[in-house]
Amino acid sequence: MTCTSCSARVERKLNKVAGVNATVNFATETAGIEYDPAQVKPADLIAVVEKTGYAAFPIRGETTAEDAGPDNNNTGHSAQDEIAAIREKAALELKHRLDISALLTIPVFILSMVPALQFNHWQWLAFTLVSPVYIWGGWPFHISTLKNLRHGAFTMDTLVSLGTTAAYLWSVWALFLGNAGEPGMVMEMSLSAHTGHGGHNTDAIYLESVAVVISFLLLGRWWEERAKGRSSEALRAVLDMGAKEATVLRGETETRIPVSQLQVGDTVVVRPGEKIPADGQVISGASAVDASLITGESVPVEVGPGDKITGATLNTSGRLVVEIQRVGENTTLAQLGRLVSAAQASKAPVQRLVDRISQIFVPIVLLISAATLAGHLLTGNSAADSFSAAVAVLIIACPCALGLATPTALLVGTGRGAQLGLVIKGPEILESTRRVDTVVMDKTGTITTGEMTLGEVHVPADGKFSATEVLRLAAAVEAASEHPIAKAIVTAARTTTATETAGALPEVTNFHSTAGFGVTGQVAGYQVEVGRPTTENKAATATAVQAATAAGETAVVVQIAGEIAGFITVRDTIRETSAAAIKELKNLGLEPWILSGDNLGAAQAVARQVGVAPEHVIAGVLPDAKVSTIADLREGGKVVAMVGDGVNDAAALATADLGLAMGAGSDVAIEASDITVMNNDLRSAATALRLSRATLSTIRMNLFWAFIYNIVLIPVAALGLLNPMFAGIAMSLSSVFVVTNSLRLKRFA
């Protein structure tokens, strides 16, 4: 499919079938179809698509377990591999057409623009080089035009095909039947009535325009194909996050098997550093599990017997024995993959501006051209003069400047974006940015760094140990632990300047780690315990824990010689630029929201510090709830941009009108987004929106002037007052303006 009118047409045809409810997405090139198996079969649906003029195939392994094999982990890997292969083939074919067309175009363009280089019979060399560009290089546009015309639709492809065909056929006529093929023919650019595209009173040829238009638009088409190919990478990235093998416990024997062979009821052993192979329940053991895949939060979740755990999450400390309860397509990971896929499929792509204009412009040009031919014949003009006037109308409408309008602005705009640390994936994204009025941001890793740091050390007024001593003794024990909270405490103790022994921690002996609680050890003659509040000290620690939670912090208790010596709080660090970034977003007329998987207290604490209204904070949400929240905002009339960095943000990024991913985030989030902020500075999100708006404004200005140049001359051509050779002049002037105007984006700051 070459444009959104293609996807709309396929969707209409499918929905005309009894028992079918279909949604066709241009960006992902997929059709999501609900159908009644009693009335229709997949083969019938494919036949409908083929009758409409396109090819299709069923996505195997996406919904049926019997189609899933050992290589796809029952989650659609084979389908994604097949889609990726098809897209890669399409992109390579376009690249091949582009390379050869560009290679043939360059010498023709140079010869046409520099009269001093035009030797005897140069025009025949130009004709020889341009013919394969027009026929073979332009084939995607010609075939698309025929498909669209069959259904009464007009797009940019129609304009490209008709314009280049008119210019090519006129050039053929001038070479073979006119006098443009004579020796000594020189092509000049002049406003003189007797010299011009084909100087010395020879007939005009427009071969260089044909080749340049097709080559430039092949570049744009190849770029779009690559961007569409990336849309499926988000789903592939989700599927690749799962464990590849599992250790199954059968009796007393441990056996390694592929995860695809796991069955419900199997008992598996998961050691520290391994991924949970599938969704299940802990039978024995205790550990801290990194569940950031689901929650997006950096603090591991403590689990023990009876707790549910999710496949693809990481076991960080203790040994776990887990009973598998869900495998294959029923796992949370597979559901997350489907959530991303569904979000991409349901996101209606914006119809390209040039296609919307073409839908009106092309029929008008065709009518004017036909009316010109008929009018001149009826008023007694010769067939040659009448045909010349009609062709002049078509050539003036040839989309040389239109073809340059979008790609040149995008090339300059995205190039400037790259210098500013931004990657903008495609032209349709720019049309989304102009209407955005709401920015929803993930907390951890987006507004904050996602790294735990020391908050405060609280000690009782009558305590035996100072805050510095409590921190150092706790850090000495935690130094042997890999827990994120432990790292924050150790880093703080080693970098403090409150003591002469900064950086050196006492030695710990008899170290012991208890998953789900904390660590203990002998330090400087004291038995030191650092961990979460326990049943025994819950009453004494309740106030401190509640205060820490309200402030968005996590509290750990430090016991020395069996007595509570103090509390240490750790927190996620807010990025230095986040408050300024949110202020800038507000200045752009945008309403900021925070959407977090963390608890409400933590999210509210961050909101207060960066300037987000408390009523715009939604916390404790999992990936599906993030998607529904974005959907609710959109249904409420808001145009939403989502900024995130984690796997749990991917579906929300795809659902939003505009998705922006932080560059240090997960590959899944980056692939599901529209714009990637490579420098991880939230201020760049505002810069991305401003750059996108500026680029879109440039494209609009380019298109306006491209049409003005042509439209002003169409009535002149229709009256027979303009030789077709002046079409080349009009196209050249409009093209120069378009390129010059686009280059202004280099100065964007």
XYZ file of C-alpha atoms in Angstrom:
749
model
C 0.000 0.000 0.000
C 1.385 3.372 -0.988
C -0.882 5.777 0.917
C -3.701 5.955 3.428
C -6.318 5.900 0.667
C -5.038 2.404 -0.171
C -5.554 1.183 3.394
C -8.983 2.837 3.548
C -10.018 1.110 0.326
C -8.898 -2.334 1.539
C -10.711 -1.737 4.822
C -13.953 -0.809 3.019
C -13.804 -3.917 0.832
C -13.193 -6.223 3.800
C -16.003 -4.696 5.835
C -18.447 -5.335 3.006
C -18.024 -9.082 3.616
C -20.779 -10.536 5.808
C -19.647 -11.291 9.364
C -16.445 -9.261 9.072
C -15.202 -6.323 11.135
C -11.808 -5.158 9.841
C -9.299 -2.422 10.626
C -6.471 -1.866 8.136
C -3.362 0.051 9.207
C -1.175 1.682 6.579
C 1.887 2.167 8.812
C 2.112 -1.470 9.931
C 0.650 -2.892 6.687
C -1.628 -5.201 8.672
C -5.335 -5.931 8.832
C -6.887 -6.807 12.177
C -10.017 -8.811 11.363
C -12.827 -10.192 13.502
C -14.907 -12.659 11.489
C -17.498 -15.384 11.831
C -15.853 -18.696 10.839
C -19.272 -20.047 9.894
C -19.611 -17.396 7.194
C -16.097 -16.728 5.966
C -12.625 -18.295 5.952
C -9.206 -16.605 5.964
C -8.732 -17.635 2.326
C -11.874 -15.679 1.435
C -10.511 -12.586 3.172
C -7.208 -12.869 1.314
C -9.140 -13.174 -1.954
C -10.957 -9.912 -1.169
C -7.629 -8.139 -0.589
C -6.190 -9.552 -3.816
C -9.285 -8.518 -5.764
C -8.748 -4.993 -4.462
C -5.282 -5.062 -6.048
C -2.972 -6.042 -3.213
C -1.297 -9.165 -1.857
C -1.856 -10.592 1.629
C -1.027 -13.579 3.808
C -2.231 -14.761 7.234
C -0.035 -14.023 10.236
C 0.596 -17.522 11.524
C 1.202 -18.164 15.229
C -0.433 -14.896 16.243
C -3.660 -16.320 17.633
C -3.634 -20.075 17.216
C -1.509 -22.316 19.414
C -1.533 -25.149 16.881
C 0.379 -22.994 14.410
C 3.078 -22.152 16.947
C 6.283 -24.105 16.721
C 9.384 -24.498 18.857
C 11.133 -21.655 17.037
C 8.623 -18.962 17.802
C 7.983 -19.531 21.508
C 4.262 -19.609 20.728
C 4.186 -15.826 20.533
C 4.229 -15.055 16.827
C 7.967 -15.152 16.101
C 7.531 -16.949 12.764
C 4.958 -14.403 11.631
C 7.193 -11.507 12.619
C 10.147 -13.111 10.847
C 8.067 -13.494 7.689
C 6.838 -9.898 7.858
C 10.386 -8.664 8.438
C 11.631 -10.674 5.448
C 8.932 -9.253 3.177
C 9.618 -5.694 4.291
C 13.350 -6.159 3.871
C 12.802 -7.476 0.359
C 10.564 -4.514 -0.504
C 13.087 -2.043 0.896
C 15.953 -3.694 -1.022
C 13.957 -3.604 -4.237
C 13.239 0.105 -3.781
C 16.887 0.744 -2.921
C 17.898 -1.080 -6.117
C 15.515 1.058 -8.191
C 16.739 4.190 -6.429
C 20.450 3.444 -6.932
C 20.140 2.687 -10.647
C 17.706 5.535 -11.318
C 19.933 8.034 -9.518
C 22.991 6.765 -11.390
C 21.218 7.292 -14.731
C 19.691 10.634 -13.695
C 22.855 12.467 -12.633
C 24.524 12.709 -16.102
C 21.203 13.687 -17.739
C 20.630 16.430 -15.183
C 24.152 17.817 -15.606
C 23.905 17.779 -19.413
C 20.495 19.448 -19.363
C 21.528 22.216 -16.980
C 24.924 23.039 -18.554
C 24.558 23.921 -22.276
C 28.364 24.014 -22.699
C 28.454 20.241 -22.113
C 25.790 19.440 -24.732
C 27.574 17.703 -27.607
C 26.025 16.602 -30.897
C 23.195 14.108 -30.332
C 23.488 14.422 -26.555
C 19.674 14.392 -26.414
C 19.620 10.802 -27.663
C 21.986 9.746 -24.887
C 19.665 11.502 -22.443
C 16.683 9.666 -23.923
C 18.526 6.333 -23.625
C 19.392 6.967 -19.977
C 16.003 8.351 -18.915
C 13.815 5.685 -20.562
C 14.647 2.945 -18.005
C 14.218 5.505 -15.208
C 10.733 6.391 -16.462
C 9.617 2.816 -17.193
C 11.410 0.698 -14.582
C 12.266 3.241 -11.896
C 8.815 4.820 -12.062
C 6.978 1.496 -12.192
C 5.843 1.652 -8.501
C 4.171 5.013 -9.193
C 2.632 3.912 -12.497
C 1.157 0.688 -11.097
C -0.132 2.523 -8.031
C -1.782 5.096 -10.282
C -3.553 2.389 -12.266
C -4.798 0.729 -9.069
C -6.043 4.038 -7.691
C -7.691 5.115 -10.952
C -9.568 1.818 -11.044
C -11.243 2.918 -7.828
C -11.549 6.602 -8.700
C -8.832 7.669 -6.267
C -6.105 10.253 -6.866
C -2.893 10.529 -4.854
C 0.605 11.915 -5.168
C 1.438 8.804 -7.194
C -1.242 9.781 -9.725
C 0.288 13.212 -10.094
C 3.785 11.751 -10.410
C 2.763 9.195 -13.022
C 0.633 11.557 -15.122
C 3.145 14.395 -14.948
C 6.176 12.288 -15.817
C 4.235 10.427 -18.508
C 3.164 13.696 -20.131
C 6.733 15.046 -20.003
C 8.210 11.765 -21.286
C 5.716 11.301 -24.139
C 6.084 14.924 -25.198
C 9.869 14.478 -25.238
C 9.460 11.296 -27.333
C 7.245 13.184 -29.784
C 9.727 16.074 -29.954
C 12.652 13.727 -30.569
C 11.064 11.391 -33.111
C 8.454 13.556 -34.853
C 9.580 17.088 -34.026
C 12.977 18.699 -34.498
C 14.459 18.122 -31.024
C 16.375 15.112 -32.330
C 18.358 17.085 -34.892
C 22.152 17.518 -34.519
C 23.242 20.606 -32.655
C 20.154 20.796 -30.464
C 20.962 22.855 -27.348
C 18.739 23.061 -24.297
C 18.741 26.356 -22.423
C 16.766 27.938 -19.634
C 15.387 31.254 -20.848
C 12.266 33.420 -20.618
C 12.566 34.327 -24.306
C 9.604 33.464 -26.469
C 11.856 31.760 -29.011
C 14.416 30.016 -26.859
C 13.984 27.949 -23.791
C 14.013 24.353 -22.713
C 14.791 23.382 -26.266
C 16.751 26.358 -27.624
C 17.317 27.561 -31.221
C 13.628 27.159 -32.114
C 13.735 23.438 -31.496
C 10.969 21.573 -29.726
C 11.228 21.239 -25.959
C 12.213 18.056 -24.149
C 11.748 17.411 -20.436
C 13.752 14.267 -19.860
C 15.727 15.646 -16.911
C 12.478 16.567 -15.120
C 11.176 13.025 -15.572
C 14.342 11.494 -14.136
C 14.735 13.931 -11.222
C 11.113 13.603 -10.095
C 11.185 9.809 -10.142
C 14.589 9.532 -8.440
C 13.690 11.947 -5.673
C 10.370 10.272 -4.979
C 12.004 6.839 -4.978
C 14.250 8.206 -2.231
C 11.187 9.244 -0.242
C 9.444 5.916 -0.851
C 12.512 3.954 0.263
C 12.764 6.065 3.399
C 9.104 5.417 4.205
C 9.522 1.687 3.625
C 12.381 1.568 6.111
C 10.306 3.506 8.651
C 7.392 1.087 8.237
C 9.772 -1.823 8.677
C 10.802 -0.447 12.058
C 7.198 -0.480 13.251
C 7.300 -4.270 13.652
C 10.609 -4.184 15.510
C 8.861 -3.150 18.720
C 6.921 -6.409 18.780
C 10.009 -8.449 17.908
C 11.910 -6.730 20.726
C 9.190 -7.696 23.211
C 9.263 -11.314 22.104
C 13.060 -11.431 22.353
C 13.033 -10.343 26.004
C 11.883 -13.694 27.307
C 14.135 -16.457 28.592
C 15.309 -18.918 25.945
C 15.751 -21.928 28.245
C 14.361 -23.142 31.563
C 15.620 -25.531 34.250
C 12.799 -28.015 34.870
C 12.780 -29.971 38.141
C 11.583 -33.531 37.618
C 11.956 -35.506 40.808
C 15.446 -34.692 42.004
C 16.770 -34.152 38.487
C 17.249 -30.724 36.877
C 16.907 -30.630 33.080
C 17.491 -27.678 30.727
C 14.835 -27.397 28.020
C 13.742 -24.689 25.528
C 11.101 -22.395 27.016
C 8.779 -23.312 24.116
C 8.534 -26.838 25.586
C 7.342 -25.696 29.018
C 3.898 -26.876 30.071
C 1.459 -25.688 32.704
C 2.237 -27.479 35.975
C 5.979 -27.832 35.345
C 8.263 -26.981 38.262
C 11.297 -24.878 37.372
C 14.356 -23.688 39.259
C 15.403 -20.074 38.771
C 18.820 -19.069 40.075
C 20.091 -15.539 40.774
C 20.752 -13.656 37.527
C 18.337 -15.784 35.498
C 15.072 -14.688 33.914
C 11.783 -16.195 35.061
C 10.923 -18.483 32.098
C 7.111 -18.066 32.259
C 4.331 -16.833 34.532
C 3.988 -18.851 37.718
C 3.863 -19.034 41.503
C 6.769 -19.346 43.917
C 6.767 -22.734 45.693
C 9.878 -22.214 47.764
C 12.696 -19.749 48.178
C 12.755 -15.981 48.474
C 14.325 -13.343 46.301
C 14.125 -9.828 44.928
C 12.743 -9.842 41.384
C 13.427 -7.009 38.956
C 9.919 -6.399 37.563
C 10.761 -3.194 35.680
C 9.572 -4.948 32.506
C 6.029 -4.670 33.869
C 6.071 -1.779 36.344
C 8.859 0.343 34.933
C 10.179 0.915 38.445
C 13.797 0.373 39.433
C 13.229 -1.118 42.917
C 13.003 -4.936 42.805
C 9.922 -6.675 44.196
C 10.498 -9.028 47.133
C 8.849 -12.433 46.548
C 8.444 -15.610 48.572
C 6.300 -18.776 48.692
C 2.801 -18.159 47.330
C 3.711 -14.998 45.400
C 2.908 -14.694 41.694
C 5.794 -13.850 39.380
C 5.912 -12.865 35.736
C 7.881 -14.448 32.919
C 10.861 -12.458 31.525
C 11.390 -10.623 34.832
C 14.835 -11.039 36.403
C 15.640 -12.952 39.579
C 18.296 -10.824 41.280
C 19.277 -12.662 44.458
C 17.862 -15.895 45.949
C 17.126 -19.310 44.435
C 13.449 -19.780 43.521
C 11.406 -22.881 42.789
C 8.423 -21.902 40.656
C 5.326 -23.717 39.451
C 4.496 -22.679 35.878
C 0.904 -21.507 35.488
C 0.841 -19.846 32.050
C 2.869 -20.580 28.926
C 3.049 -19.447 25.306
C 0.418 -16.975 24.199
C -1.152 -16.861 27.644
C 1.894 -15.344 29.356
C 2.090 -11.714 30.363
C 4.986 -11.241 27.929
C 2.900 -12.488 24.996
C 0.008 -10.317 26.119
C 2.345 -7.333 26.277
C 3.463 -8.118 22.719
C -0.143 -8.253 21.546
C -0.819 -5.007 23.392
C 1.982 -3.286 21.445
C 0.816 -4.819 18.160
C -2.816 -3.843 18.757
C -1.808 -0.320 19.735
C 0.150 0.100 16.504
C -2.667 -1.352 14.415
C -5.329 0.840 16.016
C -3.354 4.062 15.641
C -4.919 5.707 12.609
C -2.145 7.147 10.437
C -2.508 10.738 9.338
C -3.171 11.069 5.621
C -0.268 12.828 3.976
C -0.975 16.441 3.177
C 0.140 16.077 -0.433
C -2.250 13.138 -0.925
C -5.153 15.179 0.423
C -4.313 17.995 -1.963
C -3.785 15.578 -4.866
C -7.254 14.129 -4.341
C -8.649 17.493 -5.457
C -5.832 18.875 -7.596
C -5.356 15.926 -9.984
C -8.976 15.689 -11.215
C -9.047 19.465 -11.734
C -5.837 19.366 -13.786
C -7.159 16.468 -15.880
C -10.428 18.294 -16.532
C -8.608 21.496 -17.489
C -6.281 19.559 -19.815
C -9.205 17.759 -21.482
C -11.183 21.004 -21.742
C -8.132 22.715 -23.249
C -7.803 20.050 -25.923
C -11.511 20.109 -26.736
C -11.720 23.911 -26.663
C -8.844 24.413 -29.069
C -10.143 21.799 -31.473
C -13.624 23.340 -31.432
C -12.219 26.819 -32.116
C -10.482 25.623 -35.250
C -6.905 25.167 -34.040
C -4.803 22.389 -35.481
C -4.566 19.050 -33.694
C -0.847 19.667 -33.031
C -1.441 23.065 -31.439
C -4.410 21.766 -29.437
C -2.415 18.789 -28.177
C 0.524 21.073 -27.347
C -1.682 23.305 -25.197
C -3.248 20.319 -23.401
C 0.163 18.784 -22.691
C 1.443 22.144 -21.460
C -1.256 22.044 -18.770
C -0.159 18.588 -17.652
C 3.532 19.459 -17.693
C 2.997 22.616 -15.650
C 1.241 20.444 -13.069
C 4.158 17.986 -13.057
C 5.117 17.540 -9.393
C 8.796 18.379 -9.491
C 8.504 20.941 -6.708
C 5.770 18.889 -5.031
C 8.091 15.928 -5.050
C 10.837 18.004 -3.465
C 8.581 19.805 -0.968
C 8.388 17.073 1.672
C 11.666 15.133 1.262
C 13.910 18.220 1.207
C 12.293 19.671 4.336
C 12.524 16.277 6.023
C 16.155 15.784 5.050
C 17.135 19.173 6.437
C 14.798 18.962 9.454
C 15.826 15.470 10.484
C 19.462 16.331 9.870
C 19.125 19.292 12.206
C 17.271 17.024 14.631
C 20.161 14.573 14.613
C 22.517 17.420 15.520
C 20.201 18.208 18.441
C 19.999 14.559 19.547
C 16.622 13.747 17.965
C 15.603 10.983 15.576
C 12.308 11.612 13.725
C 11.072 8.467 12.023
C 8.766 9.624 9.237
C 6.781 12.417 7.557
C 3.365 11.390 8.899
C 4.716 11.950 12.411
C 5.155 15.646 11.727
C 1.470 16.091 10.963
C 0.648 14.644 14.390
C 2.866 17.068 16.309
C 1.081 20.263 15.263
C -2.134 19.253 17.070
C -0.645 17.888 20.306
C -2.075 19.621 23.384
C -1.258 17.086 26.139
C 2.060 15.495 27.095
C 1.930 12.357 29.249
C 5.251 11.360 30.818
C 6.478 8.206 32.477
C 8.215 8.941 35.788
C 11.109 6.523 36.231
C 13.818 6.943 33.606
C 12.057 9.877 31.969
C 11.505 12.602 34.557
C 13.880 10.811 36.936
C 17.158 9.034 36.257
C 15.899 5.596 37.313
C 18.876 5.229 39.666
C 18.454 5.023 43.439
C 20.326 7.587 45.543
C 20.492 8.346 49.241
C 17.652 10.433 50.622
C 18.251 11.000 54.339
C 19.582 9.191 57.388
C 17.257 9.503 60.395
C 18.477 8.637 63.906
C 16.612 8.876 67.227
C 17.348 11.945 69.324
C 18.628 9.728 72.104
C 20.342 7.277 69.800
C 23.767 5.811 70.512
C 25.039 6.309 66.963
C 25.275 9.417 64.772
C 23.807 9.568 61.270
C 27.286 9.235 59.776
C 28.044 6.130 61.855
C 24.708 4.525 60.983
C 25.331 5.148 57.276
C 28.882 3.761 57.372
C 28.004 0.624 59.348
C 25.004 -0.051 57.094
C 27.118 0.502 53.987
C 29.786 -1.903 55.239
C 27.208 -4.704 55.327
C 25.454 -3.646 52.111
C 28.756 -3.606 50.223
C 28.451 -7.361 49.791
C 24.985 -7.055 48.234
C 23.977 -6.346 44.620
C 20.566 -4.889 45.482
C 19.895 -1.386 43.981
C 19.122 -0.004 47.446
C 22.405 -1.437 48.732
C 24.314 0.234 45.898
C 22.742 3.607 46.740
C 23.740 3.319 50.408
C 27.284 2.183 49.633
C 27.824 4.926 47.040
C 26.625 7.583 49.493
C 28.886 6.313 52.264
C 31.938 6.154 50.026
C 31.480 9.662 48.660
C 30.539 11.499 51.869
C 33.039 14.065 53.159
C 31.697 14.107 56.705
C 34.528 11.929 57.926
C 38.238 11.603 57.361
C 37.831 7.971 56.314
C 35.621 8.795 53.345
C 35.681 6.031 50.770
C 36.955 3.359 53.162
C 34.354 1.075 54.759
C 34.924 -1.232 57.744
C 35.354 -4.926 56.999
C 32.296 -7.164 57.363
C 32.360 -10.768 58.606
C 29.684 -13.435 58.973
C 27.756 -11.786 56.149
C 24.334 -13.255 55.408
C 21.639 -12.205 52.964
C 18.008 -13.127 53.513
C 15.910 -12.680 50.365
C 12.841 -10.636 51.097
C 14.331 -9.065 54.227
C 17.851 -7.724 53.893
C 21.421 -8.379 55.021
C 23.261 -8.936 58.291
C 26.904 -9.034 59.290
C 29.497 -8.353 61.973
C 31.056 -4.900 61.605
C 33.484 -3.241 64.046
C 32.326 -5.535 66.811
C 28.620 -4.911 66.226
C 25.962 -7.178 64.762
C 24.419 -4.967 62.050
C 21.140 -5.717 60.279
C 19.873 -3.652 57.321
C 16.553 -4.400 55.683
C 12.873 -3.766 55.322
C 10.647 -3.413 58.401
C 9.842 -6.792 59.941
C 6.888 -8.059 61.924
C 8.842 -7.559 65.118
C 9.707 -3.896 64.546
C 6.697 -2.927 62.428
C 5.076 -0.768 65.119
C 8.282 1.102 65.835
C 8.964 1.768 62.150
C 5.440 2.493 60.861
C 5.699 6.283 61.137
C 9.069 6.464 59.378
C 7.944 4.142 56.579
C 4.740 6.121 55.996
C 6.637 9.409 55.915
C 9.137 7.993 53.416
C 6.378 6.641 51.174
C 4.548 9.984 51.220
C 7.779 11.668 50.121
C 8.292 9.165 47.310
C 11.138 7.381 49.086
C 11.867 3.833 50.252
C 12.883 3.336 53.872
C 15.183 0.625 55.287
C 15.759 -0.058 58.964
C 19.255 -0.231 60.477
C 19.550 -2.331 63.651
C 22.811 -2.370 65.588
C 23.287 -4.855 68.417
C 19.594 -5.755 68.249
C 18.307 -2.183 68.625
C 16.908 0.192 65.985
C 19.722 2.675 65.381
C 18.099 4.619 62.540
C 16.367 4.708 59.175
C 17.900 5.267 55.770
C 15.748 6.455 52.873
C 16.613 6.121 49.210
C 14.876 7.703 46.274
C 14.917 7.975 42.535
C 16.782 11.118 41.465
C 14.958 13.738 39.422
C 16.878 14.782 36.332
C 18.316 18.276 36.697
C 16.556 19.494 33.563
C 13.102 17.980 34.162
C 11.522 21.004 35.860
C 12.798 23.348 33.141
C 11.576 20.939 30.457
C 8.062 20.800 31.872
C 7.982 24.589 32.119
C 8.961 24.778 28.438
C 6.229 22.302 27.500
C 3.715 24.485 29.299
C 5.009 27.511 27.382
C 4.257 25.634 24.167
C 0.634 25.410 25.276
C 0.854 21.771 26.363
C -0.697 20.202 29.479
C 1.760 17.878 31.317
C 0.661 14.628 33.003
C 2.589 11.943 34.888
C 1.691 8.290 34.293
C 3.663 5.911 36.519
C 3.767 2.332 37.684
C 5.149 3.541 41.025
C 2.992 4.264 44.083
C 0.958 7.455 44.267
C 3.131 8.984 46.991
C 6.288 8.693 44.912
C 4.581 10.028 41.784
C 3.003 12.953 43.653
C 6.337 13.841 45.267
C 8.016 14.035 41.860
C 5.083 16.020 40.429
C 5.433 18.635 43.163
C 9.112 19.126 42.403
C 8.767 19.467 38.624
C 5.567 21.484 38.436
C 2.886 18.989 37.403
C -0.579 19.517 38.879
C -1.552 16.792 41.388
C -4.801 16.082 39.519
C -2.693 15.217 36.484
C -0.843 12.381 38.238
C -1.916 8.767 37.656
C 0.089 6.126 39.545
C 0.217 2.396 40.140
C -0.634 1.542 36.525
C 0.529 -1.486 34.516
C 1.035 -1.455 30.710
C -2.596 -2.172 29.804
C -3.778 0.574 32.172
C -1.311 2.999 30.599
C -2.817 2.220 27.194
C -6.375 2.698 28.462
C -5.405 5.979 30.148
C -3.967 7.309 26.885
C -7.072 6.095 25.034
C -9.352 7.798 27.575
C -7.529 11.097 27.154
C -7.831 10.847 23.375
C -11.513 9.984 23.569
C -11.920 13.056 25.750
C -10.795 15.186 22.828
C -7.120 15.563 23.726
C -4.280 15.041 21.250
C -1.692 13.157 23.277
C 2.082 12.871 23.143
C 3.586 10.154 25.349
C 7.172 10.288 26.647
C 8.620 7.060 28.077
C 11.622 4.783 28.202
C 10.631 1.282 29.321
C 9.112 -1.881 27.907
C 6.023 -1.129 29.959
C 5.698 2.176 28.066
C 5.886 0.662 24.573
C 2.175 0.046 24.022
C 1.291 3.492 25.392
C 3.894 5.080 23.096
C 2.298 3.318 20.135
C -1.228 4.263 21.242
C -0.522 7.976 21.677
C -0.885 10.390 18.780
C 2.841 11.003 19.135
C 5.339 8.767 20.952
C 8.691 10.073 22.197
C 11.235 7.631 23.665
C 14.274 8.451 25.775
C 17.388 7.145 24.024
C 18.738 5.301 27.071
C 15.467 3.388 27.351
C 14.610 -0.069 26.113
C 14.779 -1.026 22.429
C 11.079 -1.853 22.606
C 10.156 1.681 23.653
C 12.425 3.207 21.008
C 10.982 1.054 18.219
C 7.391 1.771 19.288
C 7.962 5.527 19.397
C 7.781 8.155 16.657
C 10.650 10.325 17.887
C 13.685 9.221 19.909
C 15.406 11.681 22.269
C 18.982 10.435 22.134
C 20.456 12.678 24.854
C 17.929 11.671 27.573
C 17.257 15.327 28.358
C 13.520 15.878 28.767
C 13.968 19.399 27.390
C 14.672 17.732 24.054
C 11.071 16.519 23.988
C 10.002 20.162 23.783
C 12.701 20.787 21.194
C 11.412 17.831 19.182
C 7.907 19.282 19.154
C 9.176 22.713 18.128
C 11.383 21.248 15.381
C 8.566 19.080 14.105
C 6.242 22.071 13.975
C 8.879 24.113 12.157
C 9.484 21.306 9.655
C 5.779 20.865 9.012
C 5.410 24.618 8.555
C 8.225 24.512 5.995
C 6.557 21.641 4.145
C 3.275 23.549 4.033
C 5.028 26.651 2.692
C 6.845 24.531 0.112
C 3.623 22.954 -1.070
C 1.869 26.315 -1.214
C 4.498 27.910 -3.430
C 4.896 24.752 -5.521
C 1.197 24.951 -6.357
C 1.186 28.727 -6.815
C 3.946 28.597 -9.437
C 2.066 25.955 -11.369
C -1.507 27.154 -10.847
C -0.731 30.685 -12.042
C 0.494 29.292 -15.363
C -2.258 26.696 -15.899
C -4.812 29.226 -17.231
C -2.127 30.719 -19.470
C -1.306 27.269 -20.837
C -4.988 26.428 -21.265
C -5.449 29.536 -23.437
C -2.654 28.341 -25.690
C -0.442 31.308 -24.811
C 2.337 29.216 -23.295
C 4.683 26.885 -25.095
C 5.271 23.665 -23.114
C 8.935 24.568 -22.773
C 8.026 27.207 -20.169
C 6.760 24.411 -17.939
C 10.388 23.534 -17.318
C 11.120 27.101 -16.298
C 8.185 27.157 -13.861
C 9.234 23.834 -12.383
C 12.842 24.951 -12.037
C 11.958 28.199 -10.286
C 9.555 26.490 -7.890
C 12.104 23.768 -7.163
C 14.800 26.334 -6.377
C 12.428 28.057 -3.956
C 11.478 24.773 -2.270
C 15.085 23.739 -1.706
C 16.114 27.210 -0.487
C 13.151 27.420 1.862
C 13.922 23.980 3.305
C 17.531 24.936 3.979
C 16.292 27.559 6.470
C 15.700 24.691 8.910
C 19.474 24.389 9.304
C 19.285 27.512 11.464
C 16.654 26.044 13.807
C 17.689 26.432 17.450
